[in-house]
Every structure is written in structure tokens, then in C-alpha cells.
PDB file of C-alpha atoms in Angstrom:
ATOM      1  CA  UNK A   1      63.384 -58.864  27.484  1.00  0.00           C
ATOM      2  CA  UNK A   2      64.609 -56.484  29.964  1.00  0.00           C
ATOM      3  CA  UNK A   3      65.461 -59.429  32.517  1.00  0.00           C
ATOM      4  CA  UNK A   4      67.289 -60.683  29.754  1.00  0.00           C
ATOM      5  CA  UNK A   5      69.230 -57.431  29.087  1.00  0.00           C
ATOM      6  CA  UNK A   6      70.069 -57.687  32.915  1.00  0.00           C
ATOM      7  CA  UNK A   7      71.197 -61.559  32.526  1.00  0.00           C
ATOM      8  CA  UNK A   8      73.499 -60.806  29.930  1.00  0.00           C
ATOM      9  CA  UNK A   9      74.913 -57.877  31.155  1.00  0.00           C
ATOM     10  CA  UNK A  10      77.088 -60.134  33.613  1.00  0.00           C
ATOM     11  CA  UNK A  11      78.746 -61.851  31.060  1.00  0.00           C
ATOM     12  CA  UNK A  12      80.958 -58.796  30.217  1.00  0.00           C
ATOM     13  CA  UNK A  13      80.757 -55.947  27.690  1.00  0.00           C
ATOM     14  CA  UNK A  14      82.767 -58.223  25.000  1.00  0.00           C
ATOM     15  CA  UNK A  15      80.306 -60.760  25.433  1.00  0.00           C
ATOM     16  CA  UNK A  16      77.329 -58.403  25.585  1.00  0.00           C
ATOM     17  CA  UNK A  17      77.574 -57.816  22.166  1.00  0.00           C
ATOM     18  CA  UNK A  18      77.195 -61.357  21.142  1.00  0.00           C
ATOM     19  CA  UNK A  19      74.844 -63.265  23.489  1.00  0.00           C
ATOM     20  CA  UNK A  20      72.132 -61.014  23.854  1.00  0.00           C
ATOM     21  CA  UNK A  21      70.654 -60.779  20.538  1.00  0.00           C
ATOM     22  CA  UNK A  22      70.244 -65.191  20.489  1.00  0.00           C
ATOM     23  CA  UNK A  23      68.609 -64.486  23.925  1.00  0.00           C
ATOM     24  CA  UNK A  24      66.398 -62.326  22.325  1.00  0.00           C
ATOM     25  CA  UNK A  25      65.323 -64.604  19.918  1.00  0.00           C
ATOM     26  CA  UNK A  26      65.237 -68.264  21.636  1.00  0.00           C
ATOM     27  CA  UNK A  27      63.498 -67.753  24.909  1.00  0.00           C
ATOM     28  CA  UNK A  28      60.830 -65.915  23.546  1.00  0.00           C
ATOM     29  CA  UNK A  29      58.963 -68.813  22.518  1.00  0.00           C
ATOM     30  CA  UNK A  30      58.488 -70.292  25.691  1.00  0.00           C
ATOM     31  CA  UNK A  31      56.532 -67.173  26.972  1.00  0.00           C
ATOM     32  CA  UNK A  32      54.720 -66.560  23.776  1.00  0.00           C
ATOM     33  CA  UNK A  33      55.815 -62.921  23.720  1.00  0.00           C
ATOM     34  CA  UNK A  34      54.830 -60.917  20.635  1.00  0.00           C
ATOM     35  CA  UNK A  35      58.263 -60.373  18.529  1.00  0.00           C
ATOM     36  CA  UNK A  36      57.965 -57.194  17.738  1.00  0.00           C
ATOM     37  CA  UNK A  37      59.859 -56.550  14.615  1.00  0.00           C
ATOM     38  CA  UNK A  38      61.006 -53.158  14.769  1.00  0.00           C
ATOM     39  CA  UNK A  39      64.676 -51.898  13.366  1.00  0.00           C
ATOM     40  CA  UNK A  40      65.935 -50.689  16.636  1.00  0.00           C
ATOM     41  CA  UNK A  41      65.769 -54.345  18.110  1.00  0.00           C
ATOM     42  CA  UNK A  42      68.716 -55.287  16.506  1.00  0.00           C
ATOM     43  CA  UNK A  43      71.710 -52.249  17.109  1.00  0.00           C
ATOM     44  CA  UNK A  44      74.619 -53.883  15.778  1.00  0.00           C
ATOM     45  CA  UNK A  45      74.886 -57.237  13.666  1.00  0.00           C
ATOM     46  CA  UNK A  46      78.251 -58.943  13.889  1.00  0.00           C
ATOM     47  CA  UNK A  47      78.550 -61.764  11.775  1.00  0.00           C
ATOM     48  CA  UNK A  48      79.302 -64.730  13.690  1.00  0.00           C
ATOM     49  CA  UNK A  49      76.005 -64.758  15.170  1.00  0.00           C
ATOM     50  CA  UNK A  50      74.796 -67.376  13.247  1.00  0.00           C
ATOM     51  CA  UNK A  51      71.467 -67.639  15.102  1.00  0.00           C
ATOM     52  CA  UNK A  52      70.329 -64.209  14.660  1.00  0.00           C
ATOM     53  CA  UNK A  53      71.237 -64.545  10.759  1.00  0.00           C
ATOM     54  CA  UNK A  54      69.632 -67.589  10.305  1.00  0.00           C
ATOM     55  CA  UNK A  55      66.169 -66.297  11.055  1.00  0.00           C
ATOM     56  CA  UNK A  56      66.395 -64.340   7.920  1.00  0.00           C
ATOM     57  CA  UNK A  57      67.577 -67.040   5.149  1.00  0.00           C
ATOM     58  CA  UNK A  58      64.687 -69.503   4.260  1.00  0.00           C
ATOM     59  CA  UNK A  59      65.268 -73.048   5.464  1.00  0.00           C
ATOM     60  CA  UNK A  60      64.651 -74.696   2.175  1.00  0.00           C
ATOM     61  CA  UNK A  61      67.046 -72.798  -0.340  1.00  0.00           C
ATOM     62  CA  UNK A  62      68.973 -70.631   1.876  1.00  0.00           C
ATOM     63  CA  UNK A  63      68.109 -67.451   0.307  1.00  0.00           C
ATOM     64  CA  UNK A  64      68.221 -64.088   1.788  1.00  0.00           C
ATOM     65  CA  UNK A  65      64.582 -62.805   2.297  1.00  0.00           C
ATOM     66  CA  UNK A  66      63.896 -59.717   1.125  1.00  0.00           C
ATOM     67  CA  UNK A  67      62.359 -56.404   2.512  1.00  0.00           C
ATOM     68  CA  UNK A  68      58.843 -57.049   2.059  1.00  0.00           C
ATOM     69  CA  UNK A  69      59.197 -60.398   4.147  1.00  0.00           C
ATOM     70  CA  UNK A  70      61.307 -58.966   6.772  1.00  0.00           C
ATOM     71  CA  UNK A  71      59.980 -55.879   7.047  1.00  0.00           C
ATOM     72  CA  UNK A  72      63.322 -53.992   7.920  1.00  0.00           C
ATOM     73  CA  UNK A  73      64.101 -50.682   7.611  1.00  0.00           C
ATOM     74  CA  UNK A  74      66.725 -50.010   4.345  1.00  0.00           C
ATOM     75  CA  UNK A  75      69.861 -49.377   6.610  1.00  0.00           C
ATOM     76  CA  UNK A  76      68.954 -52.433   8.727  1.00  0.00           C
ATOM     77  CA  UNK A  77      68.539 -54.668   5.844  1.00  0.00           C
ATOM     78  CA  UNK A  78      71.579 -53.766   4.135  1.00  0.00           C
ATOM     79  CA  UNK A  79      73.264 -54.562   7.433  1.00  0.00           C
ATOM     80  CA  UNK A  80      71.616 -57.759   7.857  1.00  0.00           C
ATOM     81  CA  UNK A  81      72.281 -58.601   4.124  1.00  0.00           C
ATOM     82  CA  UNK A  82      76.248 -58.233   4.583  1.00  0.00           C
ATOM     83  CA  UNK A  83      76.433 -59.674   7.482  1.00  0.00           C
ATOM     84  CA  UNK A  84      74.954 -62.915   6.282  1.00  0.00           C
ATOM     85  CA  UNK A  85      76.997 -62.779   3.352  1.00  0.00           C
ATOM     86  CA  UNK A  86      79.897 -62.341   5.260  1.00  0.00           C
ATOM     87  CA  UNK A  87      79.232 -65.101   7.777  1.00  0.00           C
ATOM     88  CA  UNK A  88      78.807 -67.231   4.633  1.00  0.00           C
ATOM     89  CA  UNK A  89      82.331 -66.494   3.174  1.00  0.00           C
ATOM     90  CA  UNK A  90      84.070 -66.937   6.260  1.00  0.00           C
ATOM     91  CA  UNK A  91      82.449 -70.146   7.151  1.00  0.00           C
ATOM     92  CA  UNK A  92      80.047 -69.509  10.089  1.00  0.00           C
ATOM     93  CA  UNK A  93      76.858 -69.807   8.191  1.00  0.00           C
ATOM     94  CA  UNK A  94      75.825 -72.398   5.658  1.00  0.00           C
ATOM     95  CA  UNK A  95      74.765 -70.817   2.218  1.00  0.00           C
ATOM     96  CA  UNK A  96      72.242 -73.644   0.357  1.00  0.00           C
ATOM     97  CA  UNK A  97      70.515 -74.339   3.727  1.00  0.00           C
ATOM     98  CA  UNK A  98      69.427 -73.463   7.268  1.00  0.00           C
ATOM     99  CA  UNK A  99      71.456 -74.892   9.893  1.00  0.00           C
ATOM    100  CA  UNK A 100      69.439 -77.650  11.356  1.00  0.00           C
ATOM    101  CA  UNK A 101      69.603 -76.437  14.713  1.00  0.00           C
ATOM    102  CA  UNK A 102      67.890 -73.377  14.271  1.00  0.00           C
ATOM    103  CA  UNK A 103      64.983 -74.615  12.517  1.00  0.00           C
ATOM    104  CA  UNK A 104      62.645 -74.540  15.614  1.00  0.00           C
ATOM    105  CA  UNK A 105      63.386 -70.428  15.672  1.00  0.00           C
ATOM    106  CA  UNK A 106      60.600 -68.603  16.459  1.00  0.00           C
ATOM    107  CA  UNK A 107      59.404 -66.804  13.069  1.00  0.00           C
ATOM    108  CA  UNK A 108      60.743 -63.312  12.585  1.00  0.00           C
ATOM    109  CA  UNK A 109      59.723 -63.143   9.147  1.00  0.00           C
ATOM    110  CA  UNK A 110      56.353 -62.487   7.611  1.00  0.00           C
ATOM    111  CA  UNK A 111      56.610 -65.608   5.194  1.00  0.00           C
ATOM    112  CA  UNK A 112      53.924 -68.420   5.514  1.00  0.00           C
ATOM    113  CA  UNK A 113      55.255 -71.832   4.612  1.00  0.00           C
ATOM    114  CA  UNK A 114      53.038 -74.898   2.891  1.00  0.00           C
ATOM    115  CA  UNK A 115      52.506 -77.482   5.355  1.00  0.00           C
TER     116      UNK A 115
ATOM    117  CA  UNK B   1      88.550 -65.115  12.793  1.00  0.00           C
ATOM    118  CA  UNK B   2      89.906 -68.320  10.888  1.00  0.00           C
ATOM    119  CA  UNK B   3      89.238 -71.846  11.191  1.00  0.00           C
ATOM    120  CA  UNK B   4      92.021 -74.540  11.672  1.00  0.00           C
ATOM    121  CA  UNK B   5      92.244 -78.439  11.787  1.00  0.00           C
ATOM    122  CA  UNK B   6      94.072 -80.955  13.772  1.00  0.00           C
ATOM    123  CA  UNK B   7      95.562 -81.354  17.580  1.00  0.00           C
ATOM    124  CA  UNK B   8      98.228 -79.251  17.013  1.00  0.00           C
ATOM    125  CA  UNK B   9      96.540 -76.371  17.770  1.00  0.00           C
ATOM    126  CA  UNK B  10      98.757 -74.621  20.056  1.00  0.00           C
ATOM    127  CA  UNK B  11     101.624 -74.727  18.345  1.00  0.00           C
ATOM    128  CA  UNK B  12      99.799 -73.234  15.431  1.00  0.00           C
ATOM    129  CA  UNK B  13      98.161 -70.803  17.211  1.00  0.00           C
ATOM    130  CA  UNK B  14     101.318 -69.805  18.669  1.00  0.00           C
ATOM    131  CA  UNK B  15     102.942 -69.513  15.473  1.00  0.00           C
ATOM    132  CA  UNK B  16     100.290 -67.253  14.298  1.00  0.00           C
ATOM    133  CA  UNK B  17     100.087 -64.867  16.808  1.00  0.00           C
ATOM    134  CA  UNK B  18     103.853 -64.208  17.025  1.00  0.00           C
ATOM    135  CA  UNK B  19     103.548 -63.140  13.092  1.00  0.00           C
ATOM    136  CA  UNK B  20     100.870 -61.099  14.215  1.00  0.00           C
ATOM    137  CA  UNK B  21     102.949 -59.320  16.997  1.00  0.00           C
ATOM    138  CA  UNK B  22     105.983 -59.125  14.090  1.00  0.00           C
ATOM    139  CA  UNK B  23     103.814 -56.903  11.832  1.00  0.00           C
ATOM    140  CA  UNK B  24     103.309 -54.378  14.606  1.00  0.00           C
ATOM    141  CA  UNK B  25      99.570 -56.100  15.985  1.00  0.00           C
ATOM    142  CA  UNK B  26      98.911 -55.674  19.550  1.00  0.00           C
ATOM    143  CA  UNK B  27      96.919 -58.523  20.421  1.00  0.00           C
ATOM    144  CA  UNK B  28      94.107 -58.173  22.769  1.00  0.00           C
ATOM    145  CA  UNK B  29      92.405 -61.407  23.430  1.00  0.00           C
ATOM    146  CA  UNK B  30      92.097 -64.764  21.697  1.00  0.00           C
ATOM    147  CA  UNK B  31      88.881 -66.405  21.925  1.00  0.00           C
ATOM    148  CA  UNK B  32      88.048 -70.219  20.842  1.00  0.00           C
ATOM    149  CA  UNK B  33      84.362 -70.531  19.663  1.00  0.00           C
ATOM    150  CA  UNK B  34      84.841 -74.273  19.646  1.00  0.00           C
ATOM    151  CA  UNK B  35      85.284 -76.939  17.410  1.00  0.00           C
ATOM    152  CA  UNK B  36      82.870 -77.787  14.766  1.00  0.00           C
ATOM    153  CA  UNK B  37      81.840 -79.506  12.065  1.00  0.00           C
ATOM    154  CA  UNK B  38      82.314 -76.697   9.088  1.00  0.00           C
ATOM    155  CA  UNK B  39      79.021 -75.731   7.331  1.00  0.00           C
ATOM    156  CA  UNK B  40      80.399 -76.917   4.068  1.00  0.00           C
ATOM    157  CA  UNK B  41      83.249 -78.651   2.997  1.00  0.00           C
ATOM    158  CA  UNK B  42      86.373 -76.113   2.500  1.00  0.00           C
ATOM    159  CA  UNK B  43      89.251 -76.914  -0.047  1.00  0.00           C
ATOM    160  CA  UNK B  44      92.398 -75.476   1.275  1.00  0.00           C
ATOM    161  CA  UNK B  45      96.071 -76.036   0.406  1.00  0.00           C
ATOM    162  CA  UNK B  46      95.039 -79.387  -1.761  1.00  0.00           C
ATOM    163  CA  UNK B  47      93.216 -80.919   1.397  1.00  0.00           C
ATOM    164  CA  UNK B  48      89.382 -81.249   1.968  1.00  0.00           C
ATOM    165  CA  UNK B  49      88.496 -80.287   5.523  1.00  0.00           C
ATOM    166  CA  UNK B  50      85.149 -80.989   6.902  1.00  0.00           C
ATOM    167  CA  UNK B  51      85.911 -80.301  10.517  1.00  0.00           C
ATOM    168  CA  UNK B  52      87.459 -76.998  12.068  1.00  0.00           C
ATOM    169  CA  UNK B  53      88.216 -74.848  15.235  1.00  0.00           C
ATOM    170  CA  UNK B  54      87.226 -71.673  14.869  1.00  0.00           C
ATOM    171  CA  UNK B  55      89.335 -68.851  16.711  1.00  0.00           C
ATOM    172  CA  UNK B  56      88.472 -65.282  17.056  1.00  0.00           C
ATOM    173  CA  UNK B  57      91.654 -62.884  17.712  1.00  0.00           C
ATOM    174  CA  UNK B  58      91.090 -59.131  18.885  1.00  0.00           C
ATOM    175  CA  UNK B  59      93.886 -57.210  17.863  1.00  0.00           C
ATOM    176  CA  UNK B  60      95.010 -53.606  17.221  1.00  0.00           C
ATOM    177  CA  UNK B  61      97.040 -53.021  14.034  1.00  0.00           C
ATOM    178  CA  UNK B  62      97.771 -50.801  11.646  1.00  0.00           C
ATOM    179  CA  UNK B  63      96.076 -50.347   8.382  1.00  0.00           C
ATOM    180  CA  UNK B  64      98.922 -51.073   6.071  1.00  0.00           C
ATOM    181  CA  UNK B  65      99.813 -54.316   8.261  1.00  0.00           C
ATOM    182  CA  UNK B  66      96.777 -56.298   7.008  1.00  0.00           C
ATOM    183  CA  UNK B  67      97.874 -57.256   3.649  1.00  0.00           C
ATOM    184  CA  UNK B  68     100.545 -58.821   5.251  1.00  0.00           C
ATOM    185  CA  UNK B  69      99.091 -60.694   7.602  1.00  0.00           C
ATOM    186  CA  UNK B  70      96.577 -61.884   5.060  1.00  0.00           C
ATOM    187  CA  UNK B  71      99.360 -63.157   3.072  1.00  0.00           C
ATOM    188  CA  UNK B  72     101.101 -64.751   5.687  1.00  0.00           C
ATOM    189  CA  UNK B  73      98.184 -66.593   7.333  1.00  0.00           C
ATOM    190  CA  UNK B  74      97.271 -68.048   3.845  1.00  0.00           C
ATOM    191  CA  UNK B  75     100.432 -69.556   3.227  1.00  0.00           C
ATOM    192  CA  UNK B  76      99.688 -71.205   6.845  1.00  0.00           C
ATOM    193  CA  UNK B  77      98.826 -74.724   6.004  1.00  0.00           C
ATOM    194  CA  UNK B  78      96.947 -75.242   9.359  1.00  0.00           C
ATOM    195  CA  UNK B  79      94.678 -72.040   8.860  1.00  0.00           C
ATOM    196  CA  UNK B  80      91.660 -73.427   6.344  1.00  0.00           C
ATOM    197  CA  UNK B  81      90.381 -69.929   6.121  1.00  0.00           C
ATOM    198  CA  UNK B  82      91.797 -66.297   7.530  1.00  0.00           C
ATOM    199  CA  UNK B  83      89.681 -63.295   7.526  1.00  0.00           C
ATOM    200  CA  UNK B  84      90.288 -59.857   8.974  1.00  0.00           C
ATOM    201  CA  UNK B  85      87.360 -58.019   9.846  1.00  0.00           C
ATOM    202  CA  UNK B  86      86.630 -54.659  11.453  1.00  0.00           C
ATOM    203  CA  UNK B  87      85.946 -54.802  15.139  1.00  0.00           C
ATOM    204  CA  UNK B  88      82.523 -54.385  15.506  1.00  0.00           C
ATOM    205  CA  UNK B  89      82.189 -52.278  18.542  1.00  0.00           C
ATOM    206  CA  UNK B  90      84.091 -49.386  17.449  1.00  0.00           C
ATOM    207  CA  UNK B  91      81.714 -48.615  14.894  1.00  0.00           C
ATOM    208  CA  UNK B  92      78.945 -46.069  16.149  1.00  0.00           C
ATOM    209  CA  UNK B  93      75.796 -47.299  16.431  1.00  0.00           C
ATOM    210  CA  UNK B  94      73.186 -45.083  15.342  1.00  0.00           C
ATOM    211  CA  UNK B  95      69.914 -45.854  16.435  1.00  0.00           C
ATOM    212  CA  UNK B  96      67.195 -46.406  13.850  1.00  0.00           C
ATOM    213  CA  UNK B  97      63.910 -44.852  13.574  1.00  0.00           C
ATOM    214  CA  UNK B  98      62.627 -47.217  11.575  1.00  0.00           C
ATOM    215  CA  UNK B  99      60.584 -47.412   8.035  1.00  0.00           C
ATOM    216  CA  UNK B 100      59.508 -43.707   7.548  1.00  0.00           C
ATOM    217  CA  UNK B 101      55.891 -42.682   6.519  1.00  0.00           C
ATOM    218  CA  UNK B 102      56.288 -41.107   3.048  1.00  0.00           C
ATOM    219  CA  UNK B 103      53.037 -38.717   2.026  1.00  0.00           C
ATOM    220  CA  UNK B 104      52.470 -40.477  -1.485  1.00  0.00           C
ATOM    221  CA  UNK B 105      50.065 -38.132  -2.311  1.00  0.00           C
ATOM    222  CA  UNK B 106      52.717 -35.354  -3.372  1.00  0.00           C
ATOM    223  CA  UNK B 107      54.177 -38.383  -5.348  1.00  0.00           C
ATOM    224  CA  UNK B 108      50.570 -39.483  -7.604  1.00  0.00           C
ATOM    225  CA  UNK B 109      50.871 -36.048  -9.662  1.00  0.00           C
ATOM    226  CA  UNK B 110      54.350 -35.072 -11.529  1.00  0.00           C
ATOM    227  CA  UNK B 111      55.353 -31.879 -10.625  1.00  0.00           C
ATOM    228  CA  UNK B 112      57.066 -30.674 -14.349  1.00  0.00           C
ATOM    229  CA  UNK B 113      55.468 -27.901 -15.898  1.00  0.00           C
ATOM    230  CA  UNK B 114      52.985 -28.977 -18.797  1.00  0.00           C
ATOM    231  CA  UNK B 115      52.567 -26.382 -21.469  1.00  0.00           C
TER     232      UNK B 115
END
């Protein structure tokens, strides 16, 4: 993850806030790195990163996962919920389902689906 | 952040940025987040839209100008969903220590004085 941060820093300060989090989410399944879920991983959540925010909603109903599933602390859960609602109202993220392009994301939450 | 439609986006963008500057906003940058299908069909100005262009305008403005900006944008037919959001990078980032373990034994017995 440190290597990815170095790559993203070239893109400039403004883009850093937007691209570094998708980089953390997407590249990890190839290396099978353990995605440690700590709140310090998500420093600032902006509302146009639907890639990051889509990981916390259900792919079937689009409902936001609760604290017992995401494992986030109080502050971050609130921030992510607010960002998801904002993104849905602003037209960045669908409400009733998860964007099909993001269905193959690595699992961040503790949920198990029936196959 | 707003969404627009139709090929005459350049004229519409110019109009909105001029309106912003009339209200005393200093435009820092304008980003095009791409043209894509909206996450859900949005009805605006007596029309249903399913595709839109996303534009992100970075600007400094006095707080009192926000209302007049939103009013002006809601009157513009080309703008489907206008949104003004505080810049996320200006907010100070506090390091989150995660979930603090609370000793539960103290909470097991009530500390109220019983006669």
C-alpha cells in the first residue's frame, strides 16, 4: 500500500484525495493482501468516490451496512453514512442497488452472502 | 457539482461560471468528471434525463452568496441537479484511533446507592 501511495502522489494534491482510496480498494485482490479494516485507513471521505462508498452498501438492496458489519468506529461510520447519502442525492451513486461495475470489489465488511 | 446534458455544454458552462463570478465567487478550477448514464432517472424541468455530464467547479465564495447561486442554478434548464458542497480538503483531518475498548465490568453493577 505504501507503493501505491507513492504512485498517486505524482498526480497532484487535488487528485490525491480522490484517487488514493480507489487504489487501495482495487489492487489488493490481485496480491491477496489482507485488508485490515481500521478506521485510520479512511482519512477523508468525499462524496464523489462511489468506488469506496459502494463497498459499504448491499449489492442486492443497496442498503447501508450497520456498524456491526462494517466494523468501523463511531465517527467514521457516521462520516461514511453521510457521504453515501450525499452521493446518492447528488446523483453519483445509485440508491436501490450497487453499481454493477463495482460488484467484483474485495469484501471490506463482515457479511456473508448465500450462494 | 452538477450534471448537465446536451452538446451545448460549453455555452452552458460559460454561463454558469459567469453567474458564479457575478456573485463574487473566485473560480479556482473546473473539472469534467465525464459523461455517463445517471444512476437513476432524474426528472428536472419537466423532462426525464438518463444521461448527463458531471462537472466539478472549485470556487471560493462568501457564505451569503450560496443561496443566490443555488437559486440561479435551479432556474437553468441545462443543469439537472445543482449542488454546492464545502470543500472537503479544507476540513481538518483528525486521526481516528479506532474503537476504544471500554472496561465493561464497571458497567455491570449499577452504582446507585441502595438503601
